[in-house]
Amino acid sequence: MKQRAPWQRTHTCGELTLAHRDQDVVLNGWIENHRHHGQLIFLDLRDRYGVTQVVVDQDGPGTAAGTFESVRRLGAEDVVAVHGRVRARDADKVNKNRTTGAIELFATQVTVLSEAETPPFEVLDKAEANEELRMQYRYLDLRRRPLQEALGKRARFVTAIRNFLAGRGFLDIETPILTKSTPEGARDYLVPSRVHPGRFFALPQSPQIFKQLCMVAGLDRYYQIARCFRDEDLRADRQPEFTQIDLEMSFVEEHDVLDLVEAMVVHGMREGFGIELPQPFPRFDFEQAMERYGCDKPDLRFDMTLVDCTELARTSDFKVFRAAVELGGVVKGICAKGAAEKFSRKGIDELTAFVGGLGAKGLAWAKVTAAGLEGSIAKFYEGDRGRLLCERMEAEPGDLLLFVADQKKVVNKALGDLRLKVGGQLGLRDPAVFRCCWVLNFPMFEWNDEKARWQFAHNPFSAPVDWDIGDFGVDTANIRSRAYDFVMNGWELGSGSIRIHRRELQARVFEFLGITPEQQRANFGFLLDAYKYGGPPHGGIALGVDRLVALALGREGIRDVIAFPKTSMAYDLMADAPSGVSPEQMAELQIASTAKKTP
RNA sequence: GGGGGCGUAGCUCAAUUGGUUAGAGUACCGGACUGUCGAUCCGGUGGUUGCGGGUUCGAUUCCCGUCGCCCUCGCCA
């Protein structure tokens, strides 16, 4: 039989019920609250599993001498062991808000395991404290239910993912944290090398190249819950270090990866959060997503798709529409079902200002009534013209129509964002509803105005849709890559591709982007070399765990699902990191700081 | 790097047009109380108004600078 010290718990603070009545038990936990009634004291004892009420009666049967006096001095967050007997409460004294509310622990002896100073903020779920303080004393904030629940479900989710992938033959393989800096992409976090003075490791922005080398190695199926590091400015959904479900498979095409990841996400969401995702996830071509939703990460919780009305506008009496078409632009609209009454003139003015901020010159609108259209474009769409427009927009009386006319890029951006805004105002973006989709065939390259050259739209290892493409310089903007994004509720949660697996093609891509053979050798030589010795066709994906968990739990940002996050200035308020180091350490590494202020 | 918001008691917040001794709730400390569960009642401690400077007879309030936190644009292949 297992040894148990006298103070150690027999049960947790979440599990005692009427089934345990009259049993002698020991609980360990933190004092969450205490209520004194003269000769009677109530303690709420908390651990990860719940809260149980402890009663200490000065003259109670079996109450050890001195117990009451010592308990009287206890306060919030003291850590104690309570010996006692489980007692059923009278019917009128049951606390229905707690799973343990039907019983209480009648204490015979209370041992103080650790005394606590008054905490800087109250460790109660309902107590408010600003985030700065909560981050500084993260270990106290972590005692509270919102964070404990987030970390608990996150762990369940990750375990489910591991089980899923392990069950399908994936190997969990660790890749280096100390690795090589590469010029493209995000800024690297650097680590100086002592034994190679003047040289630096970089922390990985992702395990990308190593997982591809795993494929060259014939490991066939790789996965890793991988920490990634990027030294860029932060947002609510970005931390300097974050976690990805990273995986790669050999001898596969897009549908193999997508099918597997879809099943994995469904499994993880179910096991981790009890969320059932509707399947299959729709798959959109990049172009199709842009046309219908105005963006490459559609929020499918509601419809309100962008409808092209360019042909109808071509012959319109409305000069703004006709002029846009004549200049090679497009006219598109969205139909907000039943929204006519929900948007006043002022509300529509606000929408106009909103799209104005996105580059649109204006917002044409009409409310659909049984008698026809009302609104800014009504007089140009009387009678049949109006009927045709409504038909095109699939609009019925009570609907609100919103149109933007401009160059395609502007229209898609303006209407795409407007769709999200109006959808939000109409309550169509329910945080308890989850809709996923895939977006495929992204452009391979995009033009960088600033640098006046083409650059990777996704990553330099994504294969072009046409394996045997001759010249990347011809019709560059229309070359598609075999890249795909996983999207949930308008959040990009994953990104991957079928990779280039032949040295010659990879080298040509680099060359097209102006990376010289010397630079290729210096930065990616080991990957190019590896392909000399037989690289299998392969592809994979990386999913952002922090964002996925935050979304599933309806949290505002990913700090709420990370145990020890950093501030938006990439600072750890609890550990005080980064910090200065001694001159000796600097000297040993043969580095010097040029910072104006020394920490 | 740019824009915006915030900073007052341990915590959450208030303080009129720039004007008396900067208040309230809560926490904390002391007292009363044998059925509370956000206990209640009585009393008390607690302030570099983030920091530095300026304007003023007088600054929490206005101005300049600075630090920190949050949001956001750029950035994040």
XYZ file of C-alpha atoms (C1' of nucleotides) in Angstrom:
676
model
C 0.000 0.000 0.000
C 1.136 3.492 -0.840
C 2.695 5.490 1.984
C 0.838 8.626 2.940
C 2.197 11.233 5.333
C -0.326 12.240 8.027
C -0.856 15.663 6.455
C -1.369 14.385 2.912
C -4.779 14.559 1.291
C -7.030 11.569 0.838
C -9.286 13.486 -1.524
C -9.251 16.679 -3.580
C -11.340 19.767 -2.893
C -13.560 18.970 -5.867
C -14.613 15.404 -5.297
C -16.411 15.060 -1.980
C -20.158 14.493 -2.258
C -22.931 12.877 -0.261
C -21.398 9.544 -1.276
C -18.563 10.304 1.148
C -20.770 11.218 4.123
C -19.427 10.268 7.542
C -16.018 9.350 6.124
C -12.843 10.619 7.787
C -10.774 12.445 5.169
C -7.877 14.852 4.734
C -7.949 17.782 2.339
C -5.030 19.991 1.259
C -5.474 23.375 -0.316
C -5.457 27.155 -0.201
C -7.862 29.146 1.941
C -9.935 31.068 -0.560
C -12.288 32.724 1.910
C -13.048 32.616 5.604
C -16.165 33.602 7.542
C -16.045 33.991 11.296
C -19.092 33.572 13.510
C -17.720 33.797 16.986
C -17.370 30.188 17.974
C -17.841 28.895 14.436
C -15.568 29.453 11.445
C -16.175 28.569 7.801
C -13.263 28.148 5.412
C -13.509 27.745 1.657
C -10.665 25.431 0.740
C -9.480 25.516 -2.861
C -7.334 23.362 -5.088
C -7.283 22.777 -8.846
C -10.309 20.506 -8.605
C -12.731 22.705 -6.731
C -13.723 24.354 -3.483
C -14.956 22.593 -0.363
C -16.407 24.268 2.727
C -14.652 23.456 5.976
C -16.403 24.053 9.313
C -14.444 24.568 12.507
C -16.551 24.497 15.679
C -14.890 25.673 18.878
C -16.822 23.164 20.956
C -17.371 20.619 18.228
C -17.107 16.920 19.054
C -13.588 15.763 18.195
C -12.159 19.216 17.541
C -8.530 18.954 18.669
C -7.374 21.318 21.375
C -5.993 24.580 20.014
C -7.409 23.987 16.529
C -10.008 26.720 16.730
C -7.511 29.272 18.044
C -4.996 28.536 15.272
C -7.654 28.652 12.549
C -8.810 32.035 13.835
C -5.448 33.493 12.814
C -5.530 32.048 9.297
C -6.293 34.104 6.230
C -6.553 34.090 2.475
C -4.054 31.935 0.559
C -2.625 30.163 3.598
C -1.968 26.532 2.676
C -3.449 24.003 5.077
C -4.198 20.338 5.662
C -7.604 19.703 7.162
C -8.482 16.445 8.930
C -12.132 15.916 9.508
C -15.337 14.098 8.809
C -17.563 14.628 5.771
C -20.973 15.822 6.917
C -24.166 16.117 4.909
C -25.614 19.621 5.070
C -29.207 20.304 6.022
C -31.368 20.820 2.945
C -31.638 24.583 3.535
C -27.871 24.941 3.838
C -26.896 23.287 0.547
C -24.855 25.512 -1.778
C -26.213 24.748 -5.232
C -23.450 26.705 -6.955
C -20.815 24.149 -6.035
C -20.458 20.489 -6.900
C -19.387 19.933 -3.296
C -22.247 22.076 -1.985
C -24.240 19.215 -0.481
C -21.530 18.408 2.076
C -18.985 20.118 4.258
C -15.865 18.989 6.023
C -16.230 19.125 9.804
C -12.643 19.754 10.906
C -11.027 17.894 13.781
C -7.530 19.189 13.101
C -6.044 21.890 10.859
C -2.329 21.940 10.041
C -0.725 24.996 8.514
C 1.561 23.910 5.664
C 2.483 27.418 4.554
C 1.491 30.924 5.539
C 0.710 33.576 2.921
C 1.136 37.327 2.995
C -1.816 39.359 1.822
C -1.667 38.920 -1.963
C -1.357 41.978 -4.247
C -4.798 41.232 -5.630
C -7.620 39.024 -4.459
C -7.306 35.504 -5.771
C -11.023 35.178 -6.482
C -12.471 34.445 -9.906
C -14.738 37.453 -9.757
C -12.155 39.917 -8.443
C -10.711 42.263 -11.018
C -7.082 43.210 -11.335
C -5.278 44.871 -14.167
C -3.307 42.726 -16.527
C 0.032 44.271 -15.687
C -0.297 43.191 -12.074
C -1.676 39.821 -13.052
C 1.359 39.202 -15.260
C 3.781 40.327 -12.593
C 2.229 37.864 -10.134
C 1.323 35.311 -12.750
C 1.510 32.419 -10.267
C -1.354 34.012 -8.344
C -3.438 34.703 -11.433
C -2.849 31.093 -12.425
C -4.605 29.969 -9.232
C -7.845 31.341 -10.594
C -10.349 29.399 -12.601
C -10.173 31.214 -15.977
C -6.485 30.423 -16.451
C -6.659 26.988 -14.858
C -9.511 26.084 -17.160
C -7.652 27.408 -20.208
C -4.471 25.505 -19.391
C -6.416 22.359 -18.536
C -8.308 22.351 -21.804
C -5.208 23.301 -23.741
C -3.415 20.298 -22.271
C -6.331 18.020 -23.113
C -6.352 19.354 -26.659
C -2.628 18.829 -27.156
C -2.828 15.327 -25.692
C -5.650 14.508 -28.095
C -3.558 15.763 -31.008
C -0.573 13.679 -29.897
C -2.716 10.569 -29.572
C -4.291 11.179 -32.953
C -0.980 11.619 -34.760
C 0.813 8.821 -32.916
C -2.041 6.539 -33.869
C -1.424 7.325 -37.523
C 2.251 6.579 -37.516
C 3.641 10.053 -36.924
C 6.937 10.283 -35.065
C 7.364 13.028 -32.482
C 10.787 14.369 -33.407
C 12.616 17.216 -31.704
C 14.459 19.683 -33.894
C 17.148 22.146 -32.800
C 16.350 25.234 -30.781
C 19.850 26.523 -31.446
C 19.897 26.793 -35.191
C 20.839 28.948 -38.125
C 19.781 32.486 -38.906
C 18.293 33.016 -42.338
C 17.880 36.364 -44.051
C 14.242 36.098 -45.209
C 11.234 36.211 -42.946
C 10.887 37.587 -39.474
C 13.664 39.012 -37.367
C 15.557 36.290 -35.514
C 16.284 35.967 -31.842
C 20.045 35.470 -31.674
C 22.211 33.514 -29.259
C 25.935 34.219 -29.236
C 28.288 31.264 -29.404
C 31.100 31.227 -26.863
C 33.233 28.656 -28.622
C 32.744 30.311 -31.996
C 33.357 33.965 -31.154
C 31.512 36.354 -33.419
C 29.042 33.684 -34.532
C 25.426 33.415 -33.487
C 22.755 30.815 -33.355
C 19.191 31.828 -34.151
C 16.136 30.474 -32.376
C 13.861 28.828 -34.944
C 11.026 30.830 -36.492
C 9.659 27.368 -37.257
C 11.201 23.914 -37.727
C 10.489 24.174 -41.476
C 13.802 23.075 -42.973
C 14.447 20.408 -40.360
C 11.091 18.775 -40.887
C 11.729 18.676 -44.613
C 15.103 17.063 -43.906
C 13.231 14.480 -41.831
C 11.363 13.636 -45.019
C 14.598 13.376 -47.004
C 15.778 11.085 -44.211
C 12.871 8.758 -44.876
C 11.207 9.305 -41.489
C 8.025 9.560 -43.558
C 5.720 11.143 -40.999
C 6.943 13.787 -38.562
C 5.186 15.887 -36.002
C 6.164 18.140 -33.134
C 4.424 20.460 -30.721
C 7.048 23.031 -31.538
C 7.997 26.314 -29.936
C 8.722 29.041 -32.472
C 10.373 32.425 -31.987
C 9.947 35.634 -33.956
C 11.340 39.005 -32.945
C 8.596 41.223 -34.343
C 6.236 43.724 -32.731
C 3.410 42.031 -30.872
C -0.385 42.023 -30.901
C -3.115 40.461 -28.821
C -2.715 37.358 -30.977
C 1.090 37.384 -31.225
C 3.761 36.531 -28.684
C 7.521 36.430 -29.276
C 7.417 32.701 -28.602
C 4.451 30.631 -29.591
C 3.504 27.028 -30.181
C 2.702 25.196 -33.385
C 1.448 21.738 -34.211
C 4.017 21.105 -36.898
C 3.726 18.098 -39.186
C 5.069 16.797 -42.472
C 4.277 13.731 -44.605
C 6.054 12.037 -47.493
C 4.578 10.883 -50.817
C 1.430 12.955 -50.459
C -0.728 15.392 -52.373
C -2.834 18.234 -50.990
C -5.882 16.136 -50.212
C -3.840 13.708 -48.091
C -2.650 16.494 -45.811
C -5.995 18.311 -45.752
C -8.011 15.165 -45.009
C -5.709 14.168 -42.186
C -5.507 17.613 -40.616
C -9.259 18.025 -40.877
C -9.799 14.782 -38.973
C -7.127 15.845 -36.464
C -8.721 19.227 -35.806
C -12.175 17.683 -35.434
C -10.764 15.161 -32.955
C -8.808 17.782 -31.009
C -11.721 20.209 -30.760
C -14.017 17.442 -29.576
C -11.623 15.965 -27.008
C -10.149 19.247 -25.838
C -13.162 21.532 -25.769
C -16.250 19.444 -26.438
C -16.826 21.336 -29.677
C -18.301 19.498 -32.657
C -17.151 20.934 -35.978
C -19.392 20.551 -39.021
C -17.677 18.586 -41.789
C -16.422 18.580 -44.416
C -14.577 21.884 -44.233
C -15.313 23.757 -47.461
C -12.276 24.158 -49.717
C -11.914 27.407 -51.605
C -9.535 28.379 -54.274
C -7.687 31.536 -53.238
C -9.317 33.435 -56.094
C -12.732 32.145 -55.133
C -12.252 33.200 -51.497
C -11.223 36.679 -52.591
C -14.206 36.981 -54.939
C -16.813 35.700 -52.485
C -15.486 36.961 -49.162
C -13.023 39.670 -50.119
C -10.254 38.065 -48.105
C -8.167 34.917 -47.884
C -9.502 33.895 -44.463
C -13.274 33.836 -44.750
C -15.479 33.825 -41.686
C -18.071 31.185 -42.598
C -20.310 31.671 -39.590
C -22.539 33.737 -41.836
C -23.245 34.122 -45.528
C -23.534 37.676 -46.913
C -21.125 36.905 -49.744
C -19.803 39.505 -52.164
C -21.877 39.504 -55.355
C -20.416 40.831 -58.591
C -22.782 43.339 -60.236
C -20.316 44.698 -62.763
C -22.404 43.663 -65.768
C -25.537 45.287 -64.384
C -23.543 48.405 -63.542
C -22.057 48.712 -67.007
C -25.326 50.104 -68.385
C -26.399 51.884 -65.239
C -27.577 55.493 -65.143
C -25.618 55.805 -61.941
C -22.474 57.521 -63.102
C -20.300 56.312 -60.230
C -20.986 52.673 -61.151
C -20.563 53.166 -64.887
C -17.367 55.167 -64.509
C -15.774 52.540 -62.279
C -16.539 49.835 -64.828
C -15.248 51.951 -67.706
C -11.975 52.398 -65.835
C -11.574 48.632 -65.635
C -12.953 48.349 -62.142
C -15.764 46.294 -60.696
C -18.994 46.846 -58.793
C -19.814 44.398 -56.049
C -22.336 44.320 -53.267
C -23.391 42.495 -50.139
C -26.923 41.799 -49.013
C -27.548 42.096 -45.277
C -30.625 39.956 -44.704
C -33.371 41.698 -42.773
C -31.048 44.553 -41.851
C -32.913 47.446 -43.483
C -34.589 48.464 -40.236
C -31.441 47.956 -38.172
C -29.412 50.615 -39.945
C -30.455 54.232 -39.654
C -29.136 56.937 -41.935
C -26.512 57.631 -39.280
C -25.583 53.967 -39.090
C -25.067 53.864 -42.842
C -22.989 57.058 -42.711
C -20.793 55.262 -40.236
C -20.393 52.331 -42.632
C -19.528 54.796 -45.388
C -16.802 56.302 -43.247
C -15.584 52.796 -42.446
C -15.099 51.785 -46.088
C -13.662 55.243 -46.763
C -10.879 54.401 -44.365
C -10.205 51.285 -46.425
C -9.698 53.174 -49.670
C -13.230 53.097 -51.114
C -14.476 56.403 -52.482
C -17.998 55.808 -51.295
C -20.693 53.374 -50.300
C -23.825 53.008 -52.404
C -26.789 51.592 -50.553
C -30.415 50.677 -50.855
C -33.089 49.269 -48.623
C -35.354 46.741 -50.280
C -39.093 47.260 -49.806
C -42.125 45.632 -51.371
C -42.513 48.753 -53.509
C -38.925 48.830 -54.722
C -35.634 50.290 -53.548
C -35.049 53.162 -51.150
C -31.753 54.863 -50.596
C -28.818 56.487 -52.308
C -29.090 54.518 -55.553
C -32.881 54.078 -55.619
C -33.568 56.612 -58.337
C -31.207 54.779 -60.717
C -32.833 51.459 -60.015
C -36.553 51.914 -60.446
C -38.813 49.242 -61.855
C -37.184 46.430 -63.807
C -33.651 47.609 -63.159
C -34.298 47.387 -59.449
C -35.904 43.983 -59.833
C -32.870 42.737 -61.784
C -30.523 44.059 -59.132
C -32.492 42.421 -56.323
C -32.570 39.179 -58.275
C -28.822 39.321 -58.736
C -28.320 40.072 -55.015
C -30.940 37.503 -53.992
C -32.527 40.298 -51.985
C -36.002 40.395 -50.472
C -37.979 43.178 -48.831
C -36.367 44.125 -45.529
C -32.812 43.550 -46.758
C -30.072 46.155 -46.873
C -27.854 46.291 -49.964
C -24.388 47.824 -49.833
C -22.207 48.412 -52.898
C -18.673 49.529 -53.604
C -17.396 50.445 -57.065
C -13.661 50.681 -57.673
C -10.664 48.664 -58.762
C -11.113 45.024 -57.814
C -8.504 45.060 -55.056
C -10.111 48.039 -53.326
C -13.638 46.634 -53.675
C -12.707 43.255 -52.226
C -10.854 44.802 -49.311
C -13.617 47.303 -48.511
C -16.529 44.907 -48.869
C -14.656 42.032 -47.211
C -14.056 44.119 -44.099
C -17.538 45.660 -44.289
C -19.034 42.180 -44.418
C -17.291 41.344 -41.147
C -18.326 44.612 -39.540
C -21.975 44.360 -40.548
C -22.015 40.650 -39.685
C -20.716 41.557 -36.253
C -23.291 44.301 -35.765
C -26.056 41.900 -36.735
C -24.804 39.356 -34.193
C -23.903 36.811 -36.861
C -20.415 36.175 -35.495
C -21.414 34.033 -32.548
C -18.294 33.115 -30.541
C -19.918 29.805 -29.635
C -20.238 28.790 -33.304
C -17.250 27.336 -35.151
C -16.882 27.090 -38.920
C -13.709 25.989 -40.636
C -12.499 26.070 -44.204
C -9.458 25.604 -46.393
C -8.052 28.112 -48.843
C -5.872 26.628 -51.576
C -3.646 27.650 -54.440
C -2.284 30.921 -53.159
C -0.226 33.098 -55.466
C 3.364 31.930 -55.391
C 4.901 35.391 -55.462
C 3.834 38.868 -54.526
C 5.270 42.159 -55.589
C 7.027 44.177 -52.921
C 6.715 47.836 -53.845
C 9.226 49.001 -51.302
C 11.975 46.640 -52.378
C 10.811 46.743 -56.020
C 11.075 42.990 -56.428
C 9.070 39.791 -56.209
C 9.057 37.921 -52.962
C 7.582 34.715 -51.566
C 3.910 34.946 -50.784
C 4.079 31.890 -48.522
C 7.501 30.339 -48.068
C 10.342 29.608 -50.434
C 9.804 25.852 -50.231
C 6.220 25.707 -51.541
C 5.938 23.986 -54.870
C 4.355 25.677 -57.867
C 1.110 24.112 -59.041
C 2.865 23.252 -62.307
C 5.901 21.122 -61.431
C 7.489 21.701 -64.819
C 7.125 25.431 -64.886
C 9.672 26.878 -67.256
C 10.219 30.503 -66.410
C 9.045 32.198 -63.211
C 9.494 35.532 -64.948
C 6.565 34.919 -67.281
C 3.147 35.884 -65.905
C 4.621 35.864 -62.400
C 1.567 37.268 -60.641
C -0.563 34.360 -61.833
C 1.737 31.531 -60.832
C -0.007 29.530 -58.118
C 1.730 27.650 -55.367
C 0.513 24.468 -53.728
C 0.056 26.330 -50.472
C -3.014 26.072 -48.283
C -4.329 27.831 -45.193
C -6.559 26.429 -42.502
C -9.132 29.004 -41.380
C -11.565 29.013 -38.458
C -14.071 31.824 -37.914
C -11.969 34.218 -39.946
C -8.724 33.444 -38.129
C -5.829 31.958 -40.050
C -4.878 29.066 -37.787
C -2.636 27.054 -40.057
C -0.543 27.300 -43.133
C 1.231 24.683 -45.210
C 2.044 23.407 -48.637
C 3.240 20.638 -50.839
C 6.961 21.338 -51.016
C 9.519 21.499 -53.723
C 11.534 18.269 -53.439
C 14.016 18.683 -56.285
C 17.213 20.655 -56.043
C 17.018 22.145 -59.502
C 13.543 23.635 -59.033
C 14.354 24.927 -55.547
C 17.503 26.605 -56.834
C 15.559 28.196 -59.693
C 13.017 29.654 -57.282
C 15.783 31.171 -55.180
C 17.485 32.474 -58.261
C 14.300 34.115 -59.531
C 14.011 35.975 -56.252
C 17.496 37.320 -56.629
C 19.176 35.015 -54.134
C 22.603 34.297 -55.591
C 24.056 30.780 -55.677
C 26.517 31.915 -52.994
C 23.694 33.113 -50.723
C 21.780 29.914 -51.423
C 24.784 27.853 -50.396
C 25.376 29.957 -47.295
C 21.768 29.937 -46.083
C 20.080 26.826 -47.426
C 23.048 24.767 -48.646
C 22.271 21.808 -46.435
C 18.735 21.538 -47.775
C 19.850 21.826 -51.394
C 22.589 19.278 -50.738
C 20.089 16.933 -49.158
C 17.990 16.969 -52.315
C 21.042 15.677 -54.233
C 20.550 12.386 -52.490
C 16.890 11.742 -53.192
C 14.138 13.894 -51.728
C 10.651 12.394 -51.663
C 7.619 14.428 -52.679
C 6.287 15.754 -49.383
C 4.087 18.328 -47.758
C 2.814 19.439 -44.398
C 1.370 22.168 -42.304
C 1.817 24.114 -39.075
C -1.143 25.101 -36.864
C -1.018 27.831 -34.251
C -1.938 26.213 -30.952
C -2.243 29.436 -28.964
C -4.673 31.021 -31.414
C -6.699 27.865 -31.813
C -7.106 27.442 -28.061
C -7.929 31.129 -27.566
C -10.574 30.928 -30.279
C -12.067 27.705 -28.959
C -12.331 29.197 -25.467
C -13.593 32.571 -26.663
C -10.644 34.438 -25.116
C -9.636 37.868 -26.335
C -5.955 37.185 -26.871
C -3.431 34.404 -26.643
C -1.940 35.709 -23.391
C -5.032 34.231 -21.766
C -4.078 30.707 -22.831
C -0.319 30.871 -22.158
C 0.962 30.127 -18.668
C 3.748 32.702 -18.633
C 3.252 35.287 -21.384
C 5.191 38.418 -22.198
C 3.917 41.975 -22.568
C 3.403 43.659 -25.919
C 6.937 44.987 -25.484
C 8.194 41.379 -25.302
C 8.976 41.682 -21.603
C 8.447 39.151 -18.856
C 7.167 41.222 -15.918
C 7.418 38.314 -13.504
C 10.927 37.120 -14.269
C 12.199 40.562 -15.305
C 13.482 39.260 -18.587
C 15.307 40.201 -20.679
C 17.845 41.567 -18.239
C 21.380 42.852 -18.282
C 24.264 40.426 -17.901
C 27.607 40.839 -16.230
C 30.620 42.266 -18.068
C 32.270 38.895 -17.466
C 29.546 37.074 -19.372
C 29.794 39.565 -22.210
C 33.566 39.250 -22.307
C 33.387 35.463 -22.379
C 31.124 35.664 -25.419
C 33.319 38.338 -26.947
C 30.383 40.643 -27.518
C 29.763 44.261 -26.533
C 26.591 46.301 -26.357
C 26.158 49.585 -28.182
C 22.942 50.356 -26.283
C 22.802 53.953 -25.056
C 21.299 52.982 -21.731
C 22.721 50.108 -19.762
C 20.203 48.034 -17.837
C 8.990 53.491 -36.101
C 3.660 55.943 -36.280
C -1.426 56.646 -34.055
C -4.830 56.039 -29.886
C -6.214 54.798 -24.686
C -4.867 54.231 -19.610
C -1.719 55.194 -14.923
C -5.081 58.249 -7.883
C -5.015 53.729 -1.012
C -2.824 46.465 -1.474
C -7.006 46.000 -5.401
C -11.308 48.246 -8.403
C -12.670 53.128 -9.132
C -14.454 58.611 -7.925
C -12.861 63.698 -7.208
C -17.499 69.911 -10.438
C -14.319 75.466 -14.280
C -7.509 74.644 -11.565
C -9.611 75.783 -5.177
C -11.116 73.480 2.053
C -7.969 68.051 5.175
C -7.913 63.585 -2.270
C -13.162 60.057 -1.232
C -16.091 55.201 -1.865
C -16.310 49.881 -2.221
C -13.223 45.916 -1.264
C -8.865 43.845 0.957
C -6.055 44.245 5.565
C -5.969 45.009 11.276
C -9.067 45.094 15.957
C -13.921 44.050 18.248
C -19.118 41.555 18.329
C -21.579 37.182 16.557
C -22.952 29.102 16.338
C -25.034 28.294 9.933
C -22.304 31.438 6.779
C -21.202 30.611 1.627
C -19.620 38.013 -2.151
C -21.704 36.667 5.736
C -23.359 40.828 8.729
C -22.587 44.878 12.322
C -19.042 48.471 14.908
C -14.184 50.720 14.802
C -9.264 51.456 12.608
C -4.641 51.545 9.574
C -3.624 52.760 4.696
C -1.855 58.163 -0.517
C 5.630 60.226 -3.680
C -2.176 61.125 -7.514
C 3.714 56.427 -12.271
C 8.340 59.589 -12.478
C 10.809 64.513 -13.720
C 10.140 69.496 -15.011
C 7.061 73.866 -16.180
C 2.728 77.493 -15.851
C -0.035 79.337 -11.445
C -1.311 82.455 -5.211
C -2.794 77.264 -5.720
C -2.071 71.289 -10.114
C -5.004 64.619 -9.495
C -6.882 68.467 -13.045
C -3.310 72.569 -17.827
C 1.631 72.177 -20.715
C 6.432 69.574 -21.902
C 9.414 65.344 -21.251
C 9.932 60.379 -19.564
C 8.600 55.274 -17.873
C 5.089 51.259 -17.855
C 0.654 48.566 -19.562
C -3.182 47.828 -23.395
C -5.168 48.375 -28.524
C -3.715 49.319 -33.488
C -0.927 50.573 -38.452
C 3.766 49.355 -40.353
C 6.179 44.658 -39.437
C 5.220 39.136 -38.740
C 8.956 34.833 -45.970
